[in-house]
Every structure is written in structure tokens, then in C-alpha cells.
CSV table of C-alpha atoms in Angstrom, one decimal:
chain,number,residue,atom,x,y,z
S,1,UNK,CA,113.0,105.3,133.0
S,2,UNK,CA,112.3,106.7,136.7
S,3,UNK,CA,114.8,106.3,138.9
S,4,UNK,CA,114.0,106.7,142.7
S,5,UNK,CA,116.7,106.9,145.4
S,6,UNK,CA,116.0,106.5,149.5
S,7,UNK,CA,118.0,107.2,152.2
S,8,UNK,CA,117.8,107.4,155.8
S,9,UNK,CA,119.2,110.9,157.7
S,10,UNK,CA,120.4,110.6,161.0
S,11,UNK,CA,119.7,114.2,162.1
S,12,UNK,CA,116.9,115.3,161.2
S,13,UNK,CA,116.4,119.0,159.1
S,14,UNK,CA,119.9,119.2,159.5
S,15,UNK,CA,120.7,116.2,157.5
S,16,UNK,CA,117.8,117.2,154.8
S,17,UNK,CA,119.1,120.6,154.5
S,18,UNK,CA,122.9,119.7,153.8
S,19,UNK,CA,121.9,117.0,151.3
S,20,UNK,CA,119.6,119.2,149.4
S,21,UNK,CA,121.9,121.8,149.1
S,22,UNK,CA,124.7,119.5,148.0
S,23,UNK,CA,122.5,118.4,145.3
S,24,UNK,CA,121.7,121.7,144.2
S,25,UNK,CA,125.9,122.7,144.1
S,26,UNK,CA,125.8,119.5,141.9
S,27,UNK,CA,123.5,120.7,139.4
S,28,UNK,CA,122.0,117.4,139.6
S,29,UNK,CA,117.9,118.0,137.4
S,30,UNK,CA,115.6,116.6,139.8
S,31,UNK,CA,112.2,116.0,139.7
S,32,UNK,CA,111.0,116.0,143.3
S,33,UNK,CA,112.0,115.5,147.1
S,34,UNK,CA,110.4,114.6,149.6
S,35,UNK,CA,110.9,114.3,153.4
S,36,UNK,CA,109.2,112.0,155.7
S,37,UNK,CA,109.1,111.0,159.7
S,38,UNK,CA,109.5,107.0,160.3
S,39,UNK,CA,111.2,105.2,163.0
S,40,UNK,CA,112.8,108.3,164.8
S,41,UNK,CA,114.9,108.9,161.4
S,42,UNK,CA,114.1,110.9,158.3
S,43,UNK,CA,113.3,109.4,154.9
S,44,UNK,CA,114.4,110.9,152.2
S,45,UNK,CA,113.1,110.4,148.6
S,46,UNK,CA,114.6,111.4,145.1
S,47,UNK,CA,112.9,110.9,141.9
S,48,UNK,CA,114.6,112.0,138.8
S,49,UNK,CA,114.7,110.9,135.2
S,50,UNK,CA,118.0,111.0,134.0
S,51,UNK,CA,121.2,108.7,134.1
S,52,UNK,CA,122.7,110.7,136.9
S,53,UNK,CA,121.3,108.4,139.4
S,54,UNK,CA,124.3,106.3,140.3
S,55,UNK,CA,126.2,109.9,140.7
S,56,UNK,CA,123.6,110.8,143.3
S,57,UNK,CA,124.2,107.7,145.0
S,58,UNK,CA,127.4,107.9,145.1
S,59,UNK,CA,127.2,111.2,146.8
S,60,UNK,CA,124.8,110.7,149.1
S,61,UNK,CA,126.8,107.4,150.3
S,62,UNK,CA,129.8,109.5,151.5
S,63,UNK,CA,127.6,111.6,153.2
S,64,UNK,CA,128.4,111.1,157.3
S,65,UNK,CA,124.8,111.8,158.4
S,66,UNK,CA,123.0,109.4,155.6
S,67,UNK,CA,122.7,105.8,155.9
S,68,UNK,CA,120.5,102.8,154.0
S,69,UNK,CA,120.9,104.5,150.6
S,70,UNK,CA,119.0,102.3,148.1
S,71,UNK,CA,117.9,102.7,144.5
S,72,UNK,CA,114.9,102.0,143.2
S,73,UNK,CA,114.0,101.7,139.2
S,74,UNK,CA,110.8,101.5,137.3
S,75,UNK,CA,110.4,102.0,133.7
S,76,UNK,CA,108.2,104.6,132.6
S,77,UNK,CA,105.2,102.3,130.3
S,78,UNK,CA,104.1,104.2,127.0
S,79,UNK,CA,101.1,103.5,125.1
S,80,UNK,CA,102.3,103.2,121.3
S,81,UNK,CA,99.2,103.2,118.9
């Protein structure tokens, strides 16, 4: 299962920066993040496999500069012959 978590950061690089390194102090195994421009705000975009999503979440929810925090899950499809 693939896990994907958005959020919306209020201050730009600032906001990305502080996030990403919290994450890091966390230890949290992701598999990619990516920053993107919309609406004057910064989107930011977690994808990780694990069952630490909901930690993430929960971390990025106290965060003062991130806002609209959502989670997204799709399950991974496996061909079984």
C-alpha cells in the first residue's frame, strides 16, 4: 500500500525546509518529496510505503506554517500468476 500525504505551506522555502528537516530528525523512510507552486502557496507531497503515515500526519498537523494536510491511499496492484 502507497500512502500519499499533501499539505499546503504558508511560507514558502521556509516552510519546505523546516518540514523536511523535521522529517529527517524523525527518521521517518520516505520515498519521495516533492514541492510545487499553486495558488500563491506551496504544495507539498509525501509518498512513502510504510505504516508511519498517520505519524507524519500527525506531525505535520502541529506544524504552525502547514495547513490543508490530507491523506491520500492507494493500494499497490500485483500481478499473481
Amino acid at each position: 500500500m502507497e500512502t500519499t500525504l499533501y499539505a499546503r505551506l504558508t511560507q514558502g522555502m521556509d516552510s519546505f525546509m523546516r518540514v523536511s528537516m523535521t522529517l529527517r530528525r524523525r527518521e521517518f523512510k520516505l520515498k519521495n518529496i516533492s514541492l510545487s507552486l499553486e495558488d500563491n502557496m506551496m504544495q507539498m507531497t509525501v509518498n512513502e510505503d510504510e505504516s508511519s503515515s498517520k505519524l507524519i500526519l500527525n506531525h505535520l498537523e502541529k506544524m504552525y506554517d502547514v495547513s490543508d494536510v490530507t491523506l491520500e491511499v492507494k493500494p499497490v496492484l500485483s500481478a499473481v500468476y
